[in-house]
Short mmCIF file of C-alpha atoms in Angstrom, two decimals:
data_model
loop_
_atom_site.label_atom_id
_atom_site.label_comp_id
_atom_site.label_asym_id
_atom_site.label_seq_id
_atom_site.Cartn_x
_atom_site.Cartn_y
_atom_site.Cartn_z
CA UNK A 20 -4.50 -10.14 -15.84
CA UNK A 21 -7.37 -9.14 -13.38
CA UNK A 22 -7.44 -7.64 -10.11
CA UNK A 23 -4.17 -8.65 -8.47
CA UNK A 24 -4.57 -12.16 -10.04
CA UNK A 25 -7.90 -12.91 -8.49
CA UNK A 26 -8.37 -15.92 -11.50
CA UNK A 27 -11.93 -17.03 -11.68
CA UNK A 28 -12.95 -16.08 -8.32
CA UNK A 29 -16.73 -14.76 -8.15
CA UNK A 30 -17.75 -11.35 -8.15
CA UNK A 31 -17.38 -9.67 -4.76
CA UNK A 32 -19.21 -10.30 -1.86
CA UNK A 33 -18.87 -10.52 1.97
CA UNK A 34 -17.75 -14.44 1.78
CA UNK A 35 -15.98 -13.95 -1.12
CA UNK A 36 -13.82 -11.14 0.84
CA UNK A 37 -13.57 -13.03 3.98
CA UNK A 38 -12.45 -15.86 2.24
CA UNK A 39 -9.80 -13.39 0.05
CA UNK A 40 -9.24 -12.31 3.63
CA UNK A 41 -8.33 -15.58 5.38
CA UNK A 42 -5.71 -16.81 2.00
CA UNK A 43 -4.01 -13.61 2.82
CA UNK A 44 -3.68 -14.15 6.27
CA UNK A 45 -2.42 -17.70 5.56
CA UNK A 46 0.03 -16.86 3.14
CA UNK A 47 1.18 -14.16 5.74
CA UNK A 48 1.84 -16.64 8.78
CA UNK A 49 3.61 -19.18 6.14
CA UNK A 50 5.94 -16.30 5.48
CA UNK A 51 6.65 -15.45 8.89
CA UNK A 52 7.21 -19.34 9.69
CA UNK A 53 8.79 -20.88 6.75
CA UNK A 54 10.20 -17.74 4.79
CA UNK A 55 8.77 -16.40 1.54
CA UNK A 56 11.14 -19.24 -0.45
CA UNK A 57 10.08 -22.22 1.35
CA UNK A 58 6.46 -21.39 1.23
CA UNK A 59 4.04 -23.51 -1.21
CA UNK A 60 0.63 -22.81 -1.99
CA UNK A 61 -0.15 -26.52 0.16
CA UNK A 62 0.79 -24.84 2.91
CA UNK A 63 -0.95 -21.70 2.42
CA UNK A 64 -4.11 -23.78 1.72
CA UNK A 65 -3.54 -25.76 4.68
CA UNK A 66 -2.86 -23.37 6.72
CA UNK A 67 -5.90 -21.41 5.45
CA UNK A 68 -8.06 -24.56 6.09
CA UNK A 69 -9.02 -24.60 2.61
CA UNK A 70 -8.81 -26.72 -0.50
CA UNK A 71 -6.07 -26.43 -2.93
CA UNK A 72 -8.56 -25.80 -5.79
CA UNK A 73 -9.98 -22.50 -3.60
CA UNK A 74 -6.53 -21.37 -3.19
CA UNK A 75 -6.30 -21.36 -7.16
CA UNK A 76 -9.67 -20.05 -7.75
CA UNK A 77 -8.99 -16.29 -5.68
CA UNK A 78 -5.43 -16.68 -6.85
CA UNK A 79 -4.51 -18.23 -9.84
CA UNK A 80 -0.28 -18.82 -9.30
CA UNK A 81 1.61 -18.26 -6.61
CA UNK A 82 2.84 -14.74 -8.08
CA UNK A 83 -0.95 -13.46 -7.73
CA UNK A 84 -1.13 -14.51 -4.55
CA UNK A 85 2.58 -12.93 -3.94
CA UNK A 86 0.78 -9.26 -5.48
CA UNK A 87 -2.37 -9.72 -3.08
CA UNK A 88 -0.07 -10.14 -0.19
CA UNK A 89 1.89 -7.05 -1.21
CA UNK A 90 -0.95 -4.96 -2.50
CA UNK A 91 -3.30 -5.66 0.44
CA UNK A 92 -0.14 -4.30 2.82
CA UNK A 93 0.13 -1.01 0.72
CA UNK A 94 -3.53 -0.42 1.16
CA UNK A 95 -3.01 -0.80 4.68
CA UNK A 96 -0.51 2.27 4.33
CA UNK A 97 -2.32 4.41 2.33
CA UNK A 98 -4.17 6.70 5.13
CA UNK A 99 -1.23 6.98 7.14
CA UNK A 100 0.61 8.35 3.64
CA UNK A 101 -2.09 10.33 2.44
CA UNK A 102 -1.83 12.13 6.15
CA UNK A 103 1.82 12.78 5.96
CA UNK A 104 1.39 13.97 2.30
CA UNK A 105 -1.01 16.72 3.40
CA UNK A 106 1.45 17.95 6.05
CA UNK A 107 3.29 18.69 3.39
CA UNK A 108 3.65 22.92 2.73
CA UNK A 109 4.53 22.96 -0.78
CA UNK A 110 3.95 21.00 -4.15
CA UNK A 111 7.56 19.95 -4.21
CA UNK A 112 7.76 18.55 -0.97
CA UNK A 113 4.61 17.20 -1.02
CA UNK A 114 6.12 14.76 -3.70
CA UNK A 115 9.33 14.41 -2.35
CA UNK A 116 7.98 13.27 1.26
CA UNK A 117 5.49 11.54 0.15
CA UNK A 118 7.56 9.42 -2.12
CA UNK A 119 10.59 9.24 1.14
CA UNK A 120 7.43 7.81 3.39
CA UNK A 121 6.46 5.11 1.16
CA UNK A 122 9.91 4.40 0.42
CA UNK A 123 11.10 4.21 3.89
CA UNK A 124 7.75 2.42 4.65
CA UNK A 125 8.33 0.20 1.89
CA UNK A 126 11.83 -0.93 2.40
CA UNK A 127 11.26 -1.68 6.14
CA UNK A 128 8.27 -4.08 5.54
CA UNK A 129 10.30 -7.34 5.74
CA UNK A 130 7.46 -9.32 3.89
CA UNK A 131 7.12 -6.94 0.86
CA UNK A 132 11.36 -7.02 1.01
CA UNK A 133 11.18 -10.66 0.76
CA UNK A 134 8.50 -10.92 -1.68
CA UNK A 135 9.97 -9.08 -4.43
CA UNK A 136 13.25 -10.10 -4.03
CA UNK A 137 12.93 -13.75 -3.69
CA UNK A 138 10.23 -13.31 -6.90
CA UNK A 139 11.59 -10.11 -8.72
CA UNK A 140 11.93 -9.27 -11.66
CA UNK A 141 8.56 -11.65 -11.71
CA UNK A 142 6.83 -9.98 -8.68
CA UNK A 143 7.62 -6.67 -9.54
CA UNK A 144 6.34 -7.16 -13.04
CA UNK A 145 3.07 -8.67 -12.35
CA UNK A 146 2.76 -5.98 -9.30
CA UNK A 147 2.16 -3.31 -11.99
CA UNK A 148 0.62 -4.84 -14.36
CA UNK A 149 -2.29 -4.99 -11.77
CA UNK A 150 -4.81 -2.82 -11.80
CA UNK A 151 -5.07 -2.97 -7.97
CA UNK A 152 -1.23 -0.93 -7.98
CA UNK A 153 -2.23 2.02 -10.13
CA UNK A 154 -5.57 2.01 -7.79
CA UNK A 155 -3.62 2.62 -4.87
CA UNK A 156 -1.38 4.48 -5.97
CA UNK A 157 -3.74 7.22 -7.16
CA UNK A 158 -5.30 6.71 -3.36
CA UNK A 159 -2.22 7.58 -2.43
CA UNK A 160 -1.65 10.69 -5.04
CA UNK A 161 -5.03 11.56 -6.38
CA UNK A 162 -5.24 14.64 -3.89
CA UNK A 163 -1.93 15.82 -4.78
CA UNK A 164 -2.73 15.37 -8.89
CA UNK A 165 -6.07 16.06 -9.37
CA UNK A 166 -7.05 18.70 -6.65
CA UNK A 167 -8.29 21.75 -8.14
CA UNK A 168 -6.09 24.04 -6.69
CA UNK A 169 -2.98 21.81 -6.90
CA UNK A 170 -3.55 20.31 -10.14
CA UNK A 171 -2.87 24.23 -11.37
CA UNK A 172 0.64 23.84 -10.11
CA UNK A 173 1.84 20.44 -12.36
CA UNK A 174 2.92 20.92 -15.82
CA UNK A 175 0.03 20.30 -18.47
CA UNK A 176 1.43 17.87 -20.68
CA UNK A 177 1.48 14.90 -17.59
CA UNK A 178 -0.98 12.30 -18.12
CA UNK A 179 -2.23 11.59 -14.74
CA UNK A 180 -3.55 7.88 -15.04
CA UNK A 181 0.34 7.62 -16.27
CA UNK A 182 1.55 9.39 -13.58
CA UNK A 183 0.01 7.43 -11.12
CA UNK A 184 1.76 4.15 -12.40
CA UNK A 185 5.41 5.49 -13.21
CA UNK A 186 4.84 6.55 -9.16
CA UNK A 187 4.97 2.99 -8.34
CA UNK A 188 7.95 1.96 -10.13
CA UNK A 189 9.99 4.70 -8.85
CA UNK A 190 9.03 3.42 -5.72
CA UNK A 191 9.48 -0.12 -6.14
CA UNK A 192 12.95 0.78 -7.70
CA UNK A 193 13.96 3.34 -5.09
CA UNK A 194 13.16 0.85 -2.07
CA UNK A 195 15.76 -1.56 -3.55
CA UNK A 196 18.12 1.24 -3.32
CA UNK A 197 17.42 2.04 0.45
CA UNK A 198 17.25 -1.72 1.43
CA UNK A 199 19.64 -2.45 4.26
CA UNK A 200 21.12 0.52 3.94
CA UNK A 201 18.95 2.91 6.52
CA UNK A 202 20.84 5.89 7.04
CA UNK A 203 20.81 9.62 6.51
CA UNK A 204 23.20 9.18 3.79
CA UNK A 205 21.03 7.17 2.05
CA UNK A 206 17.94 9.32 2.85
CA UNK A 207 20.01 12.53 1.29
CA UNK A 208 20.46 10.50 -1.79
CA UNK A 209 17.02 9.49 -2.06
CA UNK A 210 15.52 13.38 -1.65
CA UNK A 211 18.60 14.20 -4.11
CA UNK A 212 17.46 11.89 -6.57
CA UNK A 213 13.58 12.71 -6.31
CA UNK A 214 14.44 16.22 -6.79
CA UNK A 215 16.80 16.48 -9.84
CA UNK A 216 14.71 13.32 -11.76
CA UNK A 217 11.30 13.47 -10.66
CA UNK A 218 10.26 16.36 -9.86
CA UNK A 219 11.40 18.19 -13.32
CA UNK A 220 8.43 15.33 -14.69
CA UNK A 221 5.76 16.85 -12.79
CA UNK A 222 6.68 20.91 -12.52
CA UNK A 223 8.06 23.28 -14.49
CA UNK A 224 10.21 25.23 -12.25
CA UNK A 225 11.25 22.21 -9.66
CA UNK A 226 13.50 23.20 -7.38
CA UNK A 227 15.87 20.22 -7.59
CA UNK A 228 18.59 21.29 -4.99
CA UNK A 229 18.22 18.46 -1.99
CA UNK A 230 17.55 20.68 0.86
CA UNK A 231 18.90 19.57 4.22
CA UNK A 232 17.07 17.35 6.73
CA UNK A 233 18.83 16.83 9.81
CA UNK A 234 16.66 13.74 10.78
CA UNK A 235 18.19 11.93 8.17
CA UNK A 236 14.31 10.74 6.67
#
């Protein structure tokens, strides 16, 4: 489908970004003022101060434009994740923390919330087919996967361009489960989860026991 649903737009330049820029923005404050149900791609034009037929030519429906909103908010998170990844002391917990972080981070972005729950299963579907999602999720994982002396430490049958996608959908899926429902409860679930159904994908001797975590995240 292209580049988070880009359509026809022309190959990448500084006006081409600024003007990728400004729809985003746009669609953002229509959010914020009408909610992500009410909002049509007149008033994200409008607001943008832009044509209807520019609108459709960076973003071809209003799902695209739904993925661009959400992917250019992830990007926004990736250095802040890759930093809290690389605090991380082991392996194990570098992929359980990091996946908590963009989780948590995830689940308490009210736009991304709305987005793919007023569009899912449609949002979520388009989201990764897009090339832009496996992108930034190997951003977000590429140290962790393909650093030399790392990479020793995951089991050799993982595909990492795979690995990099099935990443996002255990997000995606895991941030429904925390939605509304912040707690440490709900955080010892999460790291329970992670440990005794991811991890075993990545490492051979995963330690899936869900240590415990007194700040609740």
């Amino acid at each position: 489908m292209g580049d988070a649903g880009e359509g026809s737009a022309p190959a990448e330049s500084d006006t081409w970004r600024r003007t990728r820029d400004n729809l985003l923005d746009a669609a953002e404050a229509c959010f914020a003022t009408y909610g992500v149900a009410k909002t049509s791609m007149n008033d994200v034009a409008r607001r943008a101060g832009l044509s209807r037929p520019t609108l459709y030519r960076y973003f071809g429906d209003r799902e695209a434009l739904n993925v661009g909103v959400v992917m250019r908010r992830s990007e926004r998170l990736v250095r802040r994740a890759v930093a809290h990844i690389e605090k991380q002391p082991t392996l194990e917990d570098k992929l359980v923390e990091g996946l908590v972080f963009l989780i948590d981070h995830g689940s308490r972005d009210d736009v991304v919330g709305d987005l793919m729950s007023t569009d899912s299963p449609r949002a979520a579907s388009r989201l990764l087919e897009s090339d832009a999602a496996e992108r930034v999720s190997e951003r977000v994982w590429g140290a962790v996967l393909l650093e030399d002396g790392i990479r020793a430490g995951v089991r050799s049958d993982v595909d990492i361009e795979d690995a990099f996608l099935w990443l996002v959908h255990v997000q995606l899926s895991m941030m429904t489960l925390v939605r509304h429902r912040d707690g440490p409860e709900t955080w010892q679930r999460v790291r329970r989860l992670i440990r005794r159904f991811i991890l075993p994908a990545f490492l051979d001797d995963a330690v899936t026991a869900a240590p415990h975590r007194a700040s609740g995240r």
